[in-house]
C-alpha atoms as a PDB file:
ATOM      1  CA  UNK A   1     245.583 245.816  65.094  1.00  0.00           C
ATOM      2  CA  UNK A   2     247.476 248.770  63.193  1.00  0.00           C
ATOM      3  CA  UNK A   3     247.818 252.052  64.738  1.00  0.00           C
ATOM      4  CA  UNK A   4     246.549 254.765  63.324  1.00  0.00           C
ATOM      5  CA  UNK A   5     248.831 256.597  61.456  1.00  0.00           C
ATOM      6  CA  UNK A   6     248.273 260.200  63.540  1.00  0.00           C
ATOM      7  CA  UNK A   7     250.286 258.967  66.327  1.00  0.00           C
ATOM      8  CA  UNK A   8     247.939 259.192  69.147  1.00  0.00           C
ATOM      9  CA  UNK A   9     247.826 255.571  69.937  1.00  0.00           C
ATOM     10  CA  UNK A  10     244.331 254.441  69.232  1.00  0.00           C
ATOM     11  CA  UNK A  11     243.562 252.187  66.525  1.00  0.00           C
ATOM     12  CA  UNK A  12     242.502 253.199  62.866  1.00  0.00           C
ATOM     13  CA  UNK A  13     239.238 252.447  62.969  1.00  0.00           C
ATOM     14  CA  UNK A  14     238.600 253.808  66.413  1.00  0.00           C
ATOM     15  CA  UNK A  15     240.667 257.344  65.824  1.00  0.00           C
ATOM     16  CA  UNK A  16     240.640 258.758  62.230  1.00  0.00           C
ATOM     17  CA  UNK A  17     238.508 256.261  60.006  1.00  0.00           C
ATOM     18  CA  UNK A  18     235.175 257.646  61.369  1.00  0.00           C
ATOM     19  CA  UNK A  19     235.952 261.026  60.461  1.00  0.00           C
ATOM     20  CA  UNK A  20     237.154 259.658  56.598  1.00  0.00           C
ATOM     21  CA  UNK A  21     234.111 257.989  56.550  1.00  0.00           C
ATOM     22  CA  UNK A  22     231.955 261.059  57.430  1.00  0.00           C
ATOM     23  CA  UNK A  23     230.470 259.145  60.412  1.00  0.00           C
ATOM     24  CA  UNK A  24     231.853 261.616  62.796  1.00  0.00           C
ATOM     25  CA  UNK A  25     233.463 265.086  62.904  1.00  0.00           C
ATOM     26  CA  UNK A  26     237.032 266.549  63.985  1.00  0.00           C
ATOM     27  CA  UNK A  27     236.054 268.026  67.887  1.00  0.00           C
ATOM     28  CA  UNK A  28     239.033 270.486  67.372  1.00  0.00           C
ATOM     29  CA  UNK A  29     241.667 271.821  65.198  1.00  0.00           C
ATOM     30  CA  UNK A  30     244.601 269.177  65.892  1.00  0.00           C
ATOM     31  CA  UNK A  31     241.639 266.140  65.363  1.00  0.00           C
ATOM     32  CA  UNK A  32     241.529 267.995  61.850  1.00  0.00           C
ATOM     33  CA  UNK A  33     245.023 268.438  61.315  1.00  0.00           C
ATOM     34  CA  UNK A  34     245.941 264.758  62.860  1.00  0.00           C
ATOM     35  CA  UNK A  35     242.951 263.379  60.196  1.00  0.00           C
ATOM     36  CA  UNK A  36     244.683 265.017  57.414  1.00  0.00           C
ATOM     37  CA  UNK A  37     247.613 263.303  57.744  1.00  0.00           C
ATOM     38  CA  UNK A  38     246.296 259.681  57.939  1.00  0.00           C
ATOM     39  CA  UNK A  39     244.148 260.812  54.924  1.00  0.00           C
ATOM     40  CA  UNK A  40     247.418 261.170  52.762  1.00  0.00           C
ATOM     41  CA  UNK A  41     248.501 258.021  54.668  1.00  0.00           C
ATOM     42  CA  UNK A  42     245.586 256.054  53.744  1.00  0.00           C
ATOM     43  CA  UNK A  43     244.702 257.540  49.917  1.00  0.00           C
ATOM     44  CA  UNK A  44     242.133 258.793  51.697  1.00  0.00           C
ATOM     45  CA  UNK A  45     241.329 261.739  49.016  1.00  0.00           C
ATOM     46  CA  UNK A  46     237.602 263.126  49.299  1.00  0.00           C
ATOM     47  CA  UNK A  47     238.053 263.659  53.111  1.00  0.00           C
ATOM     48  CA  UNK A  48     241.207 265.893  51.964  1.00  0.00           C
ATOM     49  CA  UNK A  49     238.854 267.495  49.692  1.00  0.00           C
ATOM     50  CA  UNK A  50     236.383 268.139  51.843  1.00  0.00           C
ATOM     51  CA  UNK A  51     238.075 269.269  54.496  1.00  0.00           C
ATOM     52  CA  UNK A  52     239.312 272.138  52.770  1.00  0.00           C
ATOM     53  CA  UNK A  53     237.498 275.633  53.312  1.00  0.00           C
ATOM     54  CA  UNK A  54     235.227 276.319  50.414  1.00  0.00           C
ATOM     55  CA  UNK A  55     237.569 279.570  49.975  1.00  0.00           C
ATOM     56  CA  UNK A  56     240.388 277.769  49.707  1.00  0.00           C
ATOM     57  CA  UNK A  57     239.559 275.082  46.765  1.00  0.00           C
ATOM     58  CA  UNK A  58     240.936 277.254  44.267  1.00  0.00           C
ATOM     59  CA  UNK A  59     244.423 275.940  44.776  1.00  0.00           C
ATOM     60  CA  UNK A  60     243.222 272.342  45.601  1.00  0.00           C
ATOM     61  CA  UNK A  61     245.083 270.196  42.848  1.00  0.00           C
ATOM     62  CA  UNK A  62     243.864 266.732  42.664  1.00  0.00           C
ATOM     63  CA  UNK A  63     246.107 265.150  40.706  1.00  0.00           C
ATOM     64  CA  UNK A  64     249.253 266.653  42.679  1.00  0.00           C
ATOM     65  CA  UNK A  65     247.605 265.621  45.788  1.00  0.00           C
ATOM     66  CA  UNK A  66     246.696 262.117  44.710  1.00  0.00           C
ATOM     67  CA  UNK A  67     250.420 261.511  43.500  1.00  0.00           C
ATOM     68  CA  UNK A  68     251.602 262.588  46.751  1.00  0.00           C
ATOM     69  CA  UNK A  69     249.574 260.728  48.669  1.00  0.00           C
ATOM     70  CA  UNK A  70     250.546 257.301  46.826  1.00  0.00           C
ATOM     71  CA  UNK A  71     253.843 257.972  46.168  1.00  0.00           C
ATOM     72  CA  UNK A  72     255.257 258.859  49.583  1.00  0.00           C
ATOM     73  CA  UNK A  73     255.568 256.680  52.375  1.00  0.00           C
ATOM     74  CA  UNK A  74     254.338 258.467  55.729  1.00  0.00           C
ATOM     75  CA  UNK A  75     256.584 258.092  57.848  1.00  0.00           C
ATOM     76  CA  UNK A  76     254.883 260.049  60.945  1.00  0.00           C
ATOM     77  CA  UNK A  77     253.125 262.975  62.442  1.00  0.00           C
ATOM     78  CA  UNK A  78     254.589 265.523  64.872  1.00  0.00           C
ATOM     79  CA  UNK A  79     252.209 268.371  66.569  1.00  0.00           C
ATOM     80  CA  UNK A  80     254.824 270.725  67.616  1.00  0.00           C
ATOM     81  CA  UNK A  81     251.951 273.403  69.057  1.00  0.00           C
ATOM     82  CA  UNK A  82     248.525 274.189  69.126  1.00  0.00           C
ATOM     83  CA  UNK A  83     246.957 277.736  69.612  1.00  0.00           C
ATOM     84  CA  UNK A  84     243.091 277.694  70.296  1.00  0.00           C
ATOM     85  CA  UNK A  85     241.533 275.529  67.989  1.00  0.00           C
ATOM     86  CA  UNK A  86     239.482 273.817  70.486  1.00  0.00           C
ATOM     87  CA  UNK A  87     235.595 272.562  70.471  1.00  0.00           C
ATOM     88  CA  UNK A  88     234.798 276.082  71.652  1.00  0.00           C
ATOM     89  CA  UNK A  89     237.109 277.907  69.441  1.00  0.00           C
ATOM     90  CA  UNK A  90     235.982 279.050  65.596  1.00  0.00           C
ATOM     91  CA  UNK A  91     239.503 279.799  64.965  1.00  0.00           C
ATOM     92  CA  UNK A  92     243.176 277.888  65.520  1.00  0.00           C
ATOM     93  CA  UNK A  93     246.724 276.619  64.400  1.00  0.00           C
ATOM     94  CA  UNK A  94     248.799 273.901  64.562  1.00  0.00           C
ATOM     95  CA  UNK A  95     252.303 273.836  64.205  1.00  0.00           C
ATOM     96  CA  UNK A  96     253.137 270.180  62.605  1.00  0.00           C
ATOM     97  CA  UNK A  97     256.200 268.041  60.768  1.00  0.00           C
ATOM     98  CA  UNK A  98     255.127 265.507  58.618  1.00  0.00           C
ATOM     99  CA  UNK A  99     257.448 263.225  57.765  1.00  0.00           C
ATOM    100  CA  UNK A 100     257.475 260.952  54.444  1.00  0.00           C
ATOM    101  CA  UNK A 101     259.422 259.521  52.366  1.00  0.00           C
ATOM    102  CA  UNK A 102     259.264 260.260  48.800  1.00  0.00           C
ATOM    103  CA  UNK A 103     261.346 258.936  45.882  1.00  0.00           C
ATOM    104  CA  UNK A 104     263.621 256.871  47.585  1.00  0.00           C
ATOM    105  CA  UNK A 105     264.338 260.438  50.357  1.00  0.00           C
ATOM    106  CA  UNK A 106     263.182 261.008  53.758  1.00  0.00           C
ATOM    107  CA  UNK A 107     261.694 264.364  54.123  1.00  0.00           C
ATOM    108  CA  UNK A 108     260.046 266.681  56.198  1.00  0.00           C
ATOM    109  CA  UNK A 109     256.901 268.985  55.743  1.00  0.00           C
ATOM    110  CA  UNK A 110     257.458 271.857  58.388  1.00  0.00           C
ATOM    111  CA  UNK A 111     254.308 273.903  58.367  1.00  0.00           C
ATOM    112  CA  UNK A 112     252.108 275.798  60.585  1.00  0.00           C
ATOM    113  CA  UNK A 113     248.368 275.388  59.462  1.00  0.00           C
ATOM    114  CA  UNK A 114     245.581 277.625  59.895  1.00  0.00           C
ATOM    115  CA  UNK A 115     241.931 276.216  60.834  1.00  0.00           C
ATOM    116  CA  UNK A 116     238.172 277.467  61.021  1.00  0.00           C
ATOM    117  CA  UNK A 117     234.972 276.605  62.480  1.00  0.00           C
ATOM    118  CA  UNK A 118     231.541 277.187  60.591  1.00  0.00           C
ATOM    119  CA  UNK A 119     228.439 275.264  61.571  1.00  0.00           C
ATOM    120  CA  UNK A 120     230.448 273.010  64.515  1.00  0.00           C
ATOM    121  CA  UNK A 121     232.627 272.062  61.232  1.00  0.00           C
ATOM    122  CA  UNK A 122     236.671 272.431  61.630  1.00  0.00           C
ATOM    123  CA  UNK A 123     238.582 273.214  57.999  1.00  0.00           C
ATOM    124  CA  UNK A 124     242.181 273.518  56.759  1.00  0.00           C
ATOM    125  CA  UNK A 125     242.346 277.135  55.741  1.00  0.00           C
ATOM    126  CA  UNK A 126     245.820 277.789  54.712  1.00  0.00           C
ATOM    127  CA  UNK A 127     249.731 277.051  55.988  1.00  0.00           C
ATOM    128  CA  UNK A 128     252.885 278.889  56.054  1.00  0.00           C
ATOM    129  CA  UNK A 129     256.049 276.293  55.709  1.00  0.00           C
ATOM    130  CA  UNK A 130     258.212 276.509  58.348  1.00  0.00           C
ATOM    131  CA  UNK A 131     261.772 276.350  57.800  1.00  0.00           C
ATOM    132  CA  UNK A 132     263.222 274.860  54.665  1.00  0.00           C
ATOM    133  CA  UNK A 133     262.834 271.477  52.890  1.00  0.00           C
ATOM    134  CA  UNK A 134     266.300 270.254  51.810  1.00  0.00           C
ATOM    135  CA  UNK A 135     266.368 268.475  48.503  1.00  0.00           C
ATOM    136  CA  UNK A 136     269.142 266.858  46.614  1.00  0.00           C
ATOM    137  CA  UNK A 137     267.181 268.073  43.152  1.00  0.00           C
ATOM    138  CA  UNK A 138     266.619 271.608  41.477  1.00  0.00           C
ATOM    139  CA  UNK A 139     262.886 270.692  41.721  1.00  0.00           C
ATOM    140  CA  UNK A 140     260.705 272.561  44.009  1.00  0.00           C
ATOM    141  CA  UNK A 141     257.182 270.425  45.102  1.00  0.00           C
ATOM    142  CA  UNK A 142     253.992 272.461  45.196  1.00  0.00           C
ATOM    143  CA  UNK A 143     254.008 272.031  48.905  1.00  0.00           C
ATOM    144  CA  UNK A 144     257.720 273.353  49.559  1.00  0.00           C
ATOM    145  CA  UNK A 145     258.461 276.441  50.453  1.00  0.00           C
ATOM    146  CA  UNK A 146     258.803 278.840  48.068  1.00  0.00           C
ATOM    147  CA  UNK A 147     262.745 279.541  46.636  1.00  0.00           C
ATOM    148  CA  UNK A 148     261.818 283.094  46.484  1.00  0.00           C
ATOM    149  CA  UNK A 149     262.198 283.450  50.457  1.00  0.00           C
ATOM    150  CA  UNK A 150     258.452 284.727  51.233  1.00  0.00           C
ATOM    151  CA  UNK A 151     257.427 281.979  53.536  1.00  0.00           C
ATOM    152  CA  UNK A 152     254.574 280.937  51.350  1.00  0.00           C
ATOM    153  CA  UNK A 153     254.102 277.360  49.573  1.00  0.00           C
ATOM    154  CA  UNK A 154     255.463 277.732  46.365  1.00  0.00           C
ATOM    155  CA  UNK A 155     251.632 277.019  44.911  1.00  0.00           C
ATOM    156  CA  UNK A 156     250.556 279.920  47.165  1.00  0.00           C
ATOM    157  CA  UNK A 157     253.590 282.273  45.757  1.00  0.00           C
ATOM    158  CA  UNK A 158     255.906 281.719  41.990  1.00  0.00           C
ATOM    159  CA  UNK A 159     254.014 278.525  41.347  1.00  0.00           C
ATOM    160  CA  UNK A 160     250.515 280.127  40.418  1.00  0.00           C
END
């Protein structure tokens, strides 16, 4: 039996698959953030959708996302800190490096995310990169931060 690509030890279809099937929901910020990642792991698209905070679908892009998600290899998840986010909480962060290799380079995705709770649901609001993503190209991802130094994604900032 696989482990599920989040890291925490448990099996796929005991840890992250019920939430990508809809069968269950993410208790706390981190379950959110930790069933994000699988979802790019596992091509697992809608729940990425749908996990998103109706405010934020304006910079969802689908195509971007789904290329992404199939043409990196996931490597791993790191939760480098959590503040609030928990079942009682309406509000949180996590701090996380993804790691994933993508066109024949290992990278990292440094980011701290920001979550909310409406109607005992958890969604990905919004995330600020955290330090740089090195590249060996002139090409900067949607998802990197942005070359103009503001701290934003380069979707969120130049790349509108």
């Amino acid at each position: 039996m696989a482990g599920c690509p989040c890291g925490v030890g448990k099996s796929y279809k005991s840890c992250c698959e019920p939430f990508h099937k809809g069968e269950k929901l993410p208790e706390t910020a981190n379950e959110l953030m930790r069933a994000r990642y699988t979802a790019f792991a596992k091509g697992e698209l809608e729940f990425l959708k749908s996990s998103i905070a109706p405010e934020s679908l304006h910079d969802y892009d689908e195509a971007s996302i789904k290329s992404w998600s199939e043409n990196s290899k996931w490597l791993g998840l790191t939760v480098v800190h959590s503040d609030k986010g928990l079942a009682t909480d309406d509000k949180g962060t996590v701090e996380f490096i993804a790691k994933f290799n993508f066109e024949n380079e290992d990278r990292e995705h440094h980011e701290v995310a920001e979550f909310k709770k409406v109607d005992k649901r958890w969604y990905y609001v919004d995330g600020r990169i955290k330090g740089r993503t090195v590249r060996n190209e002139n090409k900067v991802g949607r998802n990197d931060p942005c070359p103009c130094g503001s701290g934003k994604k380069y979707k969120k900032c130049c790349g509108k």
